[in-house]
XYZ file of C-alpha atoms in Angstrom:
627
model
C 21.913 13.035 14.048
C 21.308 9.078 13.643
C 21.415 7.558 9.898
C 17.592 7.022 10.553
C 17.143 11.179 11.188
C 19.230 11.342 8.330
C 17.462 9.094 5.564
C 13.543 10.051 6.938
C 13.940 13.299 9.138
C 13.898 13.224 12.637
C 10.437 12.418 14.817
C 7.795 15.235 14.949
C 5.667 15.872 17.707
C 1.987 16.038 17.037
C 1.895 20.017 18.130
C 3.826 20.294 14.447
C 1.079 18.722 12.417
C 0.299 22.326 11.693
C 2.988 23.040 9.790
C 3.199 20.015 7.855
C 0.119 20.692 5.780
C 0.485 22.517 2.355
C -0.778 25.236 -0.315
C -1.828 24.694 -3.694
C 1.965 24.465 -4.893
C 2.865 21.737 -2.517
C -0.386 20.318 -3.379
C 0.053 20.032 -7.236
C 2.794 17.571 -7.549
C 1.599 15.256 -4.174
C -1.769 14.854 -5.336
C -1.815 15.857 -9.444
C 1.413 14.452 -10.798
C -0.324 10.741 -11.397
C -3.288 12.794 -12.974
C -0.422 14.970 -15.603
C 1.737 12.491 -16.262
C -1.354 10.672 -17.589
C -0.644 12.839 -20.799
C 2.418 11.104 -21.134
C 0.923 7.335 -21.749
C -2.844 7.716 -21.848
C -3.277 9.148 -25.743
C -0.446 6.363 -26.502
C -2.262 3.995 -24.887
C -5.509 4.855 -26.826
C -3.895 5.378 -30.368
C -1.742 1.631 -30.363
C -5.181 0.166 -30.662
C -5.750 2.108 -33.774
C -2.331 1.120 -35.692
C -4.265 -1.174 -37.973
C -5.566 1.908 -39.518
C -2.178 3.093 -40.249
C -1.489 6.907 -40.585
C -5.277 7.254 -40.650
C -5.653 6.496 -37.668
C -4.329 9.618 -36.186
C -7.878 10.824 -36.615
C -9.595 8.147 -34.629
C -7.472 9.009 -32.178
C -7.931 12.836 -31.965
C -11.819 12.405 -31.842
C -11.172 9.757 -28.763
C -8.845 12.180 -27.037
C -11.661 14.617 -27.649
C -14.242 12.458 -25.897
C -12.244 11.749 -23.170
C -11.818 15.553 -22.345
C -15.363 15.943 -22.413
C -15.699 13.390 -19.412
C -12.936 14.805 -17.903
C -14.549 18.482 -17.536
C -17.228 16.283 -15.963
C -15.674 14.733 -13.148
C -13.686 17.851 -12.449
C -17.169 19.627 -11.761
C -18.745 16.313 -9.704
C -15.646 16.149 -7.525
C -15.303 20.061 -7.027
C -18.493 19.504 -5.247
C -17.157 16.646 -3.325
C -14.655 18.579 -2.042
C -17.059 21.194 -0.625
C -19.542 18.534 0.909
C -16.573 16.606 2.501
C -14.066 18.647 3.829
C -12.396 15.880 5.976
C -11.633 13.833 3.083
C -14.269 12.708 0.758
C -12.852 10.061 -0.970
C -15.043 7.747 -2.612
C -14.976 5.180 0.541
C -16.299 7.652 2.396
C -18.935 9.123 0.046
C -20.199 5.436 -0.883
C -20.162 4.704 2.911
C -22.186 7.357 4.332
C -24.621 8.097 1.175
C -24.955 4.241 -0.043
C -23.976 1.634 2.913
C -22.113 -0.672 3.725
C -21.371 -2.811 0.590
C -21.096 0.160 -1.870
C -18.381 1.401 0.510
C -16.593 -1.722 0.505
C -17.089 -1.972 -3.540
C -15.672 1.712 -3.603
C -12.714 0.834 -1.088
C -11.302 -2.085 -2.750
C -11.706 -0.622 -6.429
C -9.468 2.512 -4.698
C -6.639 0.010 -3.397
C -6.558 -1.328 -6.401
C -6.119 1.469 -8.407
C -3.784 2.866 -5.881
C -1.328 0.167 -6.336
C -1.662 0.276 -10.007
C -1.477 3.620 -10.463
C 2.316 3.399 -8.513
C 3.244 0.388 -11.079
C 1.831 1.840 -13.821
C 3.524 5.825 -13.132
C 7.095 3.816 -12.279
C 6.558 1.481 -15.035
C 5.773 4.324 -17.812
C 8.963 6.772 -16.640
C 11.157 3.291 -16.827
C 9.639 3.036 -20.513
C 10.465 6.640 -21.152
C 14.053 5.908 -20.314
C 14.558 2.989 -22.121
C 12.832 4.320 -25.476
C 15.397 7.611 -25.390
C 18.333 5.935 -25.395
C 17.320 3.622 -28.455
C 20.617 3.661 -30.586
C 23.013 4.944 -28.120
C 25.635 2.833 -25.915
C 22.975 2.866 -23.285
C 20.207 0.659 -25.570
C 20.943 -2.367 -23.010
C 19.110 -0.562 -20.664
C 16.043 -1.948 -21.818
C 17.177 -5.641 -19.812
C 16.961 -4.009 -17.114
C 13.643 -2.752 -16.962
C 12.530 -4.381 -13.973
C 15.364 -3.658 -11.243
C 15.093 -0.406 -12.429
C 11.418 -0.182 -11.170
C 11.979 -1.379 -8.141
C 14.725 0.892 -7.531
C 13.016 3.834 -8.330
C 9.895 2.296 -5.935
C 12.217 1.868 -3.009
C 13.258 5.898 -3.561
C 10.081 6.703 -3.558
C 9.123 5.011 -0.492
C 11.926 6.904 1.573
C 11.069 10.153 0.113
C 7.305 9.920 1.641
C 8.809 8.879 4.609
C 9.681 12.280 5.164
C 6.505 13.324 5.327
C 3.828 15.502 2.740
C 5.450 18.665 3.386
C 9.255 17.869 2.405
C 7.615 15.248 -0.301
C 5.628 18.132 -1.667
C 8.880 20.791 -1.914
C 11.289 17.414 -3.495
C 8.727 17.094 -5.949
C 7.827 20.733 -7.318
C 10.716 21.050 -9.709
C 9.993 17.616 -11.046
C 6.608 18.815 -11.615
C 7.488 22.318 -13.193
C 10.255 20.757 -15.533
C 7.673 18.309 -16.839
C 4.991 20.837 -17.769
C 6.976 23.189 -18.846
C 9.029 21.233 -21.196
C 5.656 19.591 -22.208
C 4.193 22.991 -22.929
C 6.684 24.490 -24.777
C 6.509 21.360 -27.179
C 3.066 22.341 -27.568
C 3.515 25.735 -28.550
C 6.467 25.333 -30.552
C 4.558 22.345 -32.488
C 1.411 24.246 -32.725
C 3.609 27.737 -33.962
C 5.163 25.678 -36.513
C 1.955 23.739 -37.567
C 0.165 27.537 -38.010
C 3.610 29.051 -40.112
C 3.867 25.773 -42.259
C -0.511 26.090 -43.715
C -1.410 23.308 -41.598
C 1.210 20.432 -42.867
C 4.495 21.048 -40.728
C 7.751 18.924 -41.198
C 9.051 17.112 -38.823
C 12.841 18.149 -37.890
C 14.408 14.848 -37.738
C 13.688 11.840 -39.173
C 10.945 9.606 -37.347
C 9.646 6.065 -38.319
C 6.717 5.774 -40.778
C 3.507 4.443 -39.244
C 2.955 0.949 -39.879
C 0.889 0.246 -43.113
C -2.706 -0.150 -42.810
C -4.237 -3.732 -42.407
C -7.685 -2.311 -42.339
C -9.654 0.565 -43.787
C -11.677 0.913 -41.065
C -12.584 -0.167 -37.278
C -15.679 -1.195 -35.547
C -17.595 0.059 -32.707
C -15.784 -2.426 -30.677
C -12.361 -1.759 -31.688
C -12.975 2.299 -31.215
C -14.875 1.184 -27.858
C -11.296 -0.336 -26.576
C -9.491 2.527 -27.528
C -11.715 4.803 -25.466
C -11.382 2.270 -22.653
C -7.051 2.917 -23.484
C -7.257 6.031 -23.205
C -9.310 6.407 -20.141
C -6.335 5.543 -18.437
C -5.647 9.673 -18.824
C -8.210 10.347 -15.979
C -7.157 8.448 -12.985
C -5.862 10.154 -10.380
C -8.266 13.247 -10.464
C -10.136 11.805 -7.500
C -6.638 12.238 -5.297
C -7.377 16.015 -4.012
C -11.073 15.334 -2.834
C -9.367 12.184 -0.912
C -6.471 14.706 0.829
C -8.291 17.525 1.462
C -6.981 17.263 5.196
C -3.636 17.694 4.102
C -4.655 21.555 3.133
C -4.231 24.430 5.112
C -6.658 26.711 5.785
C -9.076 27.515 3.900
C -8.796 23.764 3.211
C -11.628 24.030 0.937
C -10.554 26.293 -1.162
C -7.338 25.248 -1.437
C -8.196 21.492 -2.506
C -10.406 23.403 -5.388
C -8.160 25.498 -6.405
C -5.504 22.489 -6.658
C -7.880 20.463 -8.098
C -8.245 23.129 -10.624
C -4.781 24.004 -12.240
C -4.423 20.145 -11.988
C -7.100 19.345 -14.487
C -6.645 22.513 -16.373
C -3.203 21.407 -17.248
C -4.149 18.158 -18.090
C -6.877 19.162 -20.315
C -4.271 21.249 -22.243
C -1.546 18.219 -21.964
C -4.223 15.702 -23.907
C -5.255 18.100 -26.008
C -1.807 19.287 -27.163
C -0.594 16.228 -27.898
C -3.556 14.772 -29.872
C -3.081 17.667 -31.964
C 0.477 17.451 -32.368
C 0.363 13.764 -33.280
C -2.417 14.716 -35.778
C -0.843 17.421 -37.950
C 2.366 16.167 -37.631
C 0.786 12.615 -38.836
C 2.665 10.495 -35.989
C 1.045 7.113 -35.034
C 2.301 5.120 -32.292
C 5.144 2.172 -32.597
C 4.316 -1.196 -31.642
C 4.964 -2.358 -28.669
C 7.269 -4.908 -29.118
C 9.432 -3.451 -32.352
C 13.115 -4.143 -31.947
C 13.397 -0.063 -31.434
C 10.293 1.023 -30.231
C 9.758 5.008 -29.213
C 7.556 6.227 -26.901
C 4.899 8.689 -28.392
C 6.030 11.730 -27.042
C 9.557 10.430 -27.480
C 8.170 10.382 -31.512
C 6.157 13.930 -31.015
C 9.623 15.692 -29.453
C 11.972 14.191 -32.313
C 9.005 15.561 -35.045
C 9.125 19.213 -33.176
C 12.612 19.757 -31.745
C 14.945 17.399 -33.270
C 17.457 15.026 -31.184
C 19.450 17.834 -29.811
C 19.418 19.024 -26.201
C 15.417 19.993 -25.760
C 14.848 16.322 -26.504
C 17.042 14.850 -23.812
C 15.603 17.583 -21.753
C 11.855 16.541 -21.958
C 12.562 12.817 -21.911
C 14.473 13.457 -18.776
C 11.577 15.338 -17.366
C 9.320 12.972 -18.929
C 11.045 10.013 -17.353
C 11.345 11.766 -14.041
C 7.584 13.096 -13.667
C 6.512 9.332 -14.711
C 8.756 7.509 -12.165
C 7.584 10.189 -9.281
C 3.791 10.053 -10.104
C 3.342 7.378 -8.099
C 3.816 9.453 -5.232
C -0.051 10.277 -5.353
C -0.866 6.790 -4.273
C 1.236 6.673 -1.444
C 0.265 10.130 -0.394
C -3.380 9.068 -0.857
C -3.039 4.638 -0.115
C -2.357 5.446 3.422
C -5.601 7.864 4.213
C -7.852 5.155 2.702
C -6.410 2.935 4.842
C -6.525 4.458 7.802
C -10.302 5.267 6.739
C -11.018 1.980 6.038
C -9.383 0.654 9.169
C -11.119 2.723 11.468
C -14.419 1.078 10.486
C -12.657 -2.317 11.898
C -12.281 -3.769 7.928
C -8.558 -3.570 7.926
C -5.908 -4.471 10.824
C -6.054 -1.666 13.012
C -2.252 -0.658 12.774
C -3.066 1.398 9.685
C -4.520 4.048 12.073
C -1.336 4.524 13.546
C 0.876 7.038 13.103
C 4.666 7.195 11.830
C 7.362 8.898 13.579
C 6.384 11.885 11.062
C 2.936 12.168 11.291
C 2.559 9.633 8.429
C 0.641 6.576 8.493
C 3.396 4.742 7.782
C 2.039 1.129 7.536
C -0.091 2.337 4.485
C 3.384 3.487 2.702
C 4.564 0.299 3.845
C 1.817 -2.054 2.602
C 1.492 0.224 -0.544
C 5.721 -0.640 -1.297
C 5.210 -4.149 -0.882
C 1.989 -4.649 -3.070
C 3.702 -2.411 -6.021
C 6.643 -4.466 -5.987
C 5.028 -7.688 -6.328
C 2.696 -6.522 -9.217
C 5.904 -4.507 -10.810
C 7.938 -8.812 -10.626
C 4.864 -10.691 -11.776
C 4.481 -8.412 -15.189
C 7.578 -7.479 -15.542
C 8.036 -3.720 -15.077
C 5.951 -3.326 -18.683
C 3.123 -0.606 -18.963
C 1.173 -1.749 -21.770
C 0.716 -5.175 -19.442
C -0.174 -2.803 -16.801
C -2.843 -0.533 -18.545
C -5.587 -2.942 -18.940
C -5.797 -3.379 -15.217
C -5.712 0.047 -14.227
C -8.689 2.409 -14.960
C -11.325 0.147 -14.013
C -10.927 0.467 -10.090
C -10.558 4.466 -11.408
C -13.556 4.710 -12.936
C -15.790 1.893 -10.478
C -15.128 4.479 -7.726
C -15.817 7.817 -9.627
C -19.208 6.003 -10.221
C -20.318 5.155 -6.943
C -18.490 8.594 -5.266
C -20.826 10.396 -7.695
C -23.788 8.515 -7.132
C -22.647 9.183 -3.273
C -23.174 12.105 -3.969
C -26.362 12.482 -5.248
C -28.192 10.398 -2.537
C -26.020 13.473 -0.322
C -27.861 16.322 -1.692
C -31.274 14.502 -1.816
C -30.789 13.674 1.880
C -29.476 17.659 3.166
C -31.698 20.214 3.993
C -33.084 21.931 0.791
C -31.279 25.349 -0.999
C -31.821 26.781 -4.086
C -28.363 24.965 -5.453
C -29.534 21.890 -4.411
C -31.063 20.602 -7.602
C -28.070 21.864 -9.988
C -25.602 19.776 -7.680
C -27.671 17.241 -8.000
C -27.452 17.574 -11.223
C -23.766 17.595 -11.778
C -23.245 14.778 -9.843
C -25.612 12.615 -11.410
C -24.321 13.382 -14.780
C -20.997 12.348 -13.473
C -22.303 8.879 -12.425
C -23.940 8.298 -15.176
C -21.083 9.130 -17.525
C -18.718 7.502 -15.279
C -20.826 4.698 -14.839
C -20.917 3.878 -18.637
C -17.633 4.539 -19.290
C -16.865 2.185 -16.236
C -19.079 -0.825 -17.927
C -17.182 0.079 -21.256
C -14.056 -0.586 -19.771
C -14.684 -3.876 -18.308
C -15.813 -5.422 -20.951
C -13.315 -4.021 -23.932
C -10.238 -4.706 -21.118
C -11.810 -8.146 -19.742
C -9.884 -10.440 -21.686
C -7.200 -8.175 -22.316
C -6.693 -8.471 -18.114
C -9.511 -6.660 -16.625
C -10.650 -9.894 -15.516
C -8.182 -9.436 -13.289
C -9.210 -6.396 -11.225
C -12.967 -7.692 -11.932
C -11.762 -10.668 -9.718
C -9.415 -9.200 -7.191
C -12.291 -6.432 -6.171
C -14.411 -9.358 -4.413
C -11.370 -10.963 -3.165
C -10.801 -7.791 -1.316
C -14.105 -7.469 -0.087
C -14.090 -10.762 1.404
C -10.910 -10.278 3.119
C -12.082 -6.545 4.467
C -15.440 -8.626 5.675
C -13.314 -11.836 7.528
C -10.989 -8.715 9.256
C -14.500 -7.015 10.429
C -16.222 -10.367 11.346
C -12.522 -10.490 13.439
C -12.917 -6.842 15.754
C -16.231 -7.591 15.698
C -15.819 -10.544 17.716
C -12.936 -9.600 20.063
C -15.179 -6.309 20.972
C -18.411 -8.560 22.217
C -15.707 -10.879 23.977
C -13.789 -8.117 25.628
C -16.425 -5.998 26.696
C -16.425 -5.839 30.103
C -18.482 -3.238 32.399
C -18.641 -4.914 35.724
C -16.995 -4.494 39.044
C -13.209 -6.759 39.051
C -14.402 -10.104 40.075
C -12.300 -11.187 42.696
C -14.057 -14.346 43.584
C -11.774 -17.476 43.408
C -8.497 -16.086 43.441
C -6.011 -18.611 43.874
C -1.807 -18.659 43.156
C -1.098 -20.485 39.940
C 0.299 -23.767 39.647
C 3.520 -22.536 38.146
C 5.525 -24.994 35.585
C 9.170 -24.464 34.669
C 10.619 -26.760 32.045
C 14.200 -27.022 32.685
C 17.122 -28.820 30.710
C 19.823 -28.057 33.155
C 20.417 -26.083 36.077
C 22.354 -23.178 35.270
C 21.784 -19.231 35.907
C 19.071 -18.965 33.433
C 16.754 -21.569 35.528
C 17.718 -20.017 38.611
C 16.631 -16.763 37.599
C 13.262 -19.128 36.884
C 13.169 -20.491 39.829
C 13.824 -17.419 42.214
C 11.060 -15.947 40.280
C 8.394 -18.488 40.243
C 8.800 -19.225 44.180
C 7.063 -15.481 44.223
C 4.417 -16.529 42.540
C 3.126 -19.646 44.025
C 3.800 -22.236 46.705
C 3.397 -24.864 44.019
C 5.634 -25.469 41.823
C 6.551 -28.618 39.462
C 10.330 -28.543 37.634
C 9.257 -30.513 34.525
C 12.834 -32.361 32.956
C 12.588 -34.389 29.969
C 15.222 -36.730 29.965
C 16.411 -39.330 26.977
C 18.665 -42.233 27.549
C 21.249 -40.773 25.385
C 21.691 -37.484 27.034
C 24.911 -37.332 29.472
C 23.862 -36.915 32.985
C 20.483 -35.979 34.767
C 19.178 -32.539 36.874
C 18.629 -35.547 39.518
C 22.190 -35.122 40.223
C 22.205 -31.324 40.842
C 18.687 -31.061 42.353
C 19.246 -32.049 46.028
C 22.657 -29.318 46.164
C 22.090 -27.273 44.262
C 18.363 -26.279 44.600
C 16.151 -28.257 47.714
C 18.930 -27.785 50.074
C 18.855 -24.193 50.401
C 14.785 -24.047 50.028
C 15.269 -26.394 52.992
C 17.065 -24.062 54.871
C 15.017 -20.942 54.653
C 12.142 -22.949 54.827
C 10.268 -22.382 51.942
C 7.646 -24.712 50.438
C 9.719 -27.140 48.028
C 8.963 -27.669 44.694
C 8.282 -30.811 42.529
C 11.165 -32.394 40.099
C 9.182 -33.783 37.198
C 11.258 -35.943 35.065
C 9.810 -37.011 31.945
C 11.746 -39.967 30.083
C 11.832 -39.470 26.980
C 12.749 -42.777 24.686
C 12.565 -41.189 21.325
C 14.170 -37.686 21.941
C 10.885 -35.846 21.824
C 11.081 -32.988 24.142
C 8.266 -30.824 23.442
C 5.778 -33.126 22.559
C 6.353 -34.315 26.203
C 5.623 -30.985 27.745
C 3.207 -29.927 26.145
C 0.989 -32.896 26.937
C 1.987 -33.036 30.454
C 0.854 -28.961 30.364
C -2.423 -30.044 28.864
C -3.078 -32.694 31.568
C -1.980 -30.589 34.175
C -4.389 -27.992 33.474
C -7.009 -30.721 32.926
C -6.547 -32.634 35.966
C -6.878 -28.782 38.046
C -10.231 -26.908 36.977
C -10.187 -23.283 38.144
C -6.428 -23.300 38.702
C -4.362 -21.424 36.543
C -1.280 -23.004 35.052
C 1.068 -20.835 34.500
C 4.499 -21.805 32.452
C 7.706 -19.759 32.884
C 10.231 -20.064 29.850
C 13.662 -19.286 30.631
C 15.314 -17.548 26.900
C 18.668 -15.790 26.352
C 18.132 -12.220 25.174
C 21.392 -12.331 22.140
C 23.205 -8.947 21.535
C 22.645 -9.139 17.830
C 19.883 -10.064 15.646
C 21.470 -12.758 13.858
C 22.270 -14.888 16.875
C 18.857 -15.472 17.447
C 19.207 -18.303 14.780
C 21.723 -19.885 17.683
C 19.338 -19.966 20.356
C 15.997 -20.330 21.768
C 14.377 -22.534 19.221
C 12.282 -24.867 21.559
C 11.246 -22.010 23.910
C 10.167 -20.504 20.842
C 8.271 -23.197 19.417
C 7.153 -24.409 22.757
C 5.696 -21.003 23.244
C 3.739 -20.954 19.667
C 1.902 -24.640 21.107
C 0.864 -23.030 23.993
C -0.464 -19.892 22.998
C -2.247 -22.269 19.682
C -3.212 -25.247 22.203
C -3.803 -23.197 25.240
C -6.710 -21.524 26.817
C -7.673 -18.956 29.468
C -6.266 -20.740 32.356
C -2.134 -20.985 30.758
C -0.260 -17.913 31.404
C 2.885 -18.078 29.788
C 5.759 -15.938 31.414
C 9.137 -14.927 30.219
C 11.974 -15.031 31.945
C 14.789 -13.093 30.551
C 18.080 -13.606 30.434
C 20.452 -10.687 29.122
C 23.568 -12.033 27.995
């Protein structure tokens, strides 16, 4: 077995895709772990906006966790539906596409790249944090300096994991998954058990830093508006399933819905658990930037459990859950692409697939993009978050509005009206919270997302403008025109005779009867081709008889040689209408990468002229040599 085989698994044959798609426990972590892991960053996000209110502003933050559930039951029933009406894939690209046209789709498309990308920064970012803020006050604390290389680390894991393919990526992940809710889950229960046996007022076990004091006694609309917008950041990743659905087995339908399910059930108990927790056991969020700032939960576990073993436990779990969420984006990046791509608005090499059944680009492209947003803020979440929901939220409005104009347009049943209904309450909620977003996270660095979605757009429109014009160029539906067929004027540019330009030279005799040896020669360069030409190449063409070719030699005062040839090329071809020109470039083929830095650099750069300069009539050839 090669290293490759090894690292990635060996090829699969397209006859296997059967047994690479999944059930509901495969599905779970591959498509919900960015949507549970939310739990771990999204009420944290939403309560740091509410320190200025001190310990009362656990409060706040338990009536915003509140709304946010609300919305969340919404979606959940919107994109249940989604699932059934689309059971392909019905991502919101799709839905916008079909149900709203062209530009919606595109809107709905970049808003999902976007998020995709974040959503791996931000889940890699947030398990980093997670490890960082547990080993506060131990020999490890320098860990913390590290932040960033640590990231990228973990995204380069990741990336050879779902190189494997869904199936394997589904059975690494599970016990991730299962550690994380289950440790998360029994800090509920043990919190809320304690909370019930101590009248409502439970102690915490171990010491834990006092919220900061209050600045203000209480916050605007505004300030509560941002927090929502925070904490919103809980609820991306739900539309993940409806986007996969083809990675199901059968029944695929039921199987995304029943995934889609116990993914948002969990979650809904996750937020829930911990607002509560954090209220009754009066914990508030550390700022940011403190010289030993704690994580929430890292807080919420100390209160419950105490530093011993359970709390390295669930911070582990906590840590590892966070880092591996971002595995929904790449199992979900590459499908949109490939979706995208096969409407001709992205370079068609997405649609390919991987040597398992991947579409491996899409993993590829999704690496890259992660690790340059990861460098430019630094590896820090609470940079991260202000970007992220926005391109969430943008495409859970126009999916559900999608879907809407999809019912209205189907033939009428009596549960037309109620989905109707479902969905439209999901774009309108969506749609709100969507507007809310942008503007409390605008200056904050929403602005950014606001401005990368049109960028996006415009590239997707110059790559379609692209196909679109090769397609009306190559279309071709007549008989092969064989008027006019003439042998090429073939050109060989030649430095020195040696078994290379032989090679050349054999070669191009079987292609035309005319032939012109182009040598550039400057005065400082030790002998000429002259010399060798009459031996060495006209006398035996002589002999069998064979039409001889022209010696061009071009002197060259200045050194130049490929300005030379190229405009002798150029005037060639100019001087010969309806003649093709065609140039043969002798190149060594090297044994190892690395000594293609030693050869070949004017062939290579003459090449790049001709193929920028050219037109239809210059054919370059290789000519190989295999050292």
């Amino acid at each position: 077995m090669s290293l490759t085989d090894s690292i990635i698994g060996r090829p699969l044959a397209t006859s296997e895709e059967r047994a690479e798609h999944i059930g509901v426990a495969a599905g779970i972590p591959i498509f919900g772990l960015d949507g549970l892991t939310s739990a771990a960053y999204g009420p944290e996000a939403a309560m740091t906006l509410l320190i200025p209110l001190g310990i009362g502003g656990v409060e706040y933050g338990w009536r915003i966790i509140s709304a946010i559930l609300i919305l969340l039951a919404i979606v959940y029933f919107s994109y249940r539906q989604t699932i059934a009406a689309y059971p392909g894939g019905g991502g919101s690209y799709t839905v916008a596409s079909e149900n709203l046209g062209e530009k919606p789709g595109l809107l709905a498309a970049a808003a999902l790249m976007i998020d995709y990308i974040l959503t791996a920064a931000v889940g890699i970012s947030a398990g980093v944090t997670a490890l960082t803020s547990s080993v506060q006050g131990t020999r490890f604390a320098g860990l913390q300096s590290h932040t960033l290389l640590i990231c990228l680390i973990i995204l380069v894991i990741l990336a050879l994991v779902n190189m494997r393919g869904v199936k394997d990526t589904g059975t690494a992940f599970m016990l991730p998954t299962f550690l994380f809710v289950s440790t998360l889950l029994a800090l509920i229960v043990v919190g809320m058990w304690k909370t019930v046996h101590a009248g409502g007022h439970p102690m915490p076990m171990a010491p834990i830093p006092a919220a900061l004091p209050a600045t203000v006694g209480t916050l605007g609309t505004w300030m509560l508006l941002k927090a929502f917008a925070s904490g919103c950041a809980a609820m991306t990743g739900v539309e993940a399933v409806s986007n996969g659905v083809m990675a199901f087995g059968e029944p695929r339908v039921q199987r995304a819905q029943r995934t889609l399910t116990v993914i948002i059930g969990i979650l809904m108990v996750l937020l829930f658990g911990i607002a509560y927790l954090a209220k009754t056991y009066r914990v508030m969020p550390m700022d940011p930037d403190a010289a030993h700032f704690q994580s929430l939960l890292s807080l919420l576990v100390t209160a419950v459990f105490g530093r011993g073993w359970f709390y390295f436990l669930t911070m582990g779990s906590v840590l590892l859950a966070l880092a591996l969420s971002a595995n929904t984006a790449f199992a979900d990046f590459p499908r949109l692409t490939r979706a995208i791509a096969m409407h001709d608005y992205l370079p068609h090499v997405f649609i390919l697939r991987g040597r398992r059944l991947l579409y491996s680009h899409g993993i590829y492209a999704l690496t890259g993009f992660t690790a340059v947003i990861l460098i430019l803020f630094g590896g820090v979440t609470d940079r991260l978050i202000p970007l992220y929901a926005i391109g969430a939220f943008l495409a859970f409005t126009l999916s559900q509005a999608g879907m809407v104009v999809h019912w209205k347009k189907g033939e009428a049943h009596p549960g037309r009206g109620w989905h109707m209904f479902v969905n439209g309450i999901g774009a309108v909620a969506t749609g709100i919270t969507t507007i809310v977003v942008l503007v409390a996270k605008f200056r904050a660095g929403a602005w950014v997302t606001a401005l990368l979605v049109p960028v996006l757009i415009g590239i997707m429109w110059v790559v379609k403008r692209h196909y679109s014009r090769v397609k009306r160029e190559m279309a071709d539906l007549t008989p092969l025109n064989l008027v006019n067929l003439q042998e090429p004027i073939v050109v060989i540019p030649m430095a020195r005779w040696d078994r290379i330009t032989e090679k050349a030279m054999r070669f191009g005799l079987l292609l035309s009867k005319e032939i012109k040896v182009v040598h550039v020669h400057s005065d400082d360069e030790e002998g000429s081709l002259d010399e060798l030409w009459h031996e060495y190449v006209m006398d035996p063409i002589k002999k069998e008889g064979l039409q001889e070719p022209e010696l061009v030699t071009i002197p060259s005062n200045y050194r130049f040689v490929i300005n030379p040839l190229m405009d002798y090329i150029l005037k060639l071809e100019e001087d010969n209408p309806g003649r093709k020109v065609a140039v043969l470039l002798p190149e060594l083929v090297v044994r190892h990468w690395w000594e293609n830095a030693l050869h070949n650099q004017r062939v290579q750069l003459l090449k790049l002229l001709l193929l920028l300069k050219g037109n239809q009539r210059i054919v370059v050839v290789n000519i190989p040599w295999y050292l």
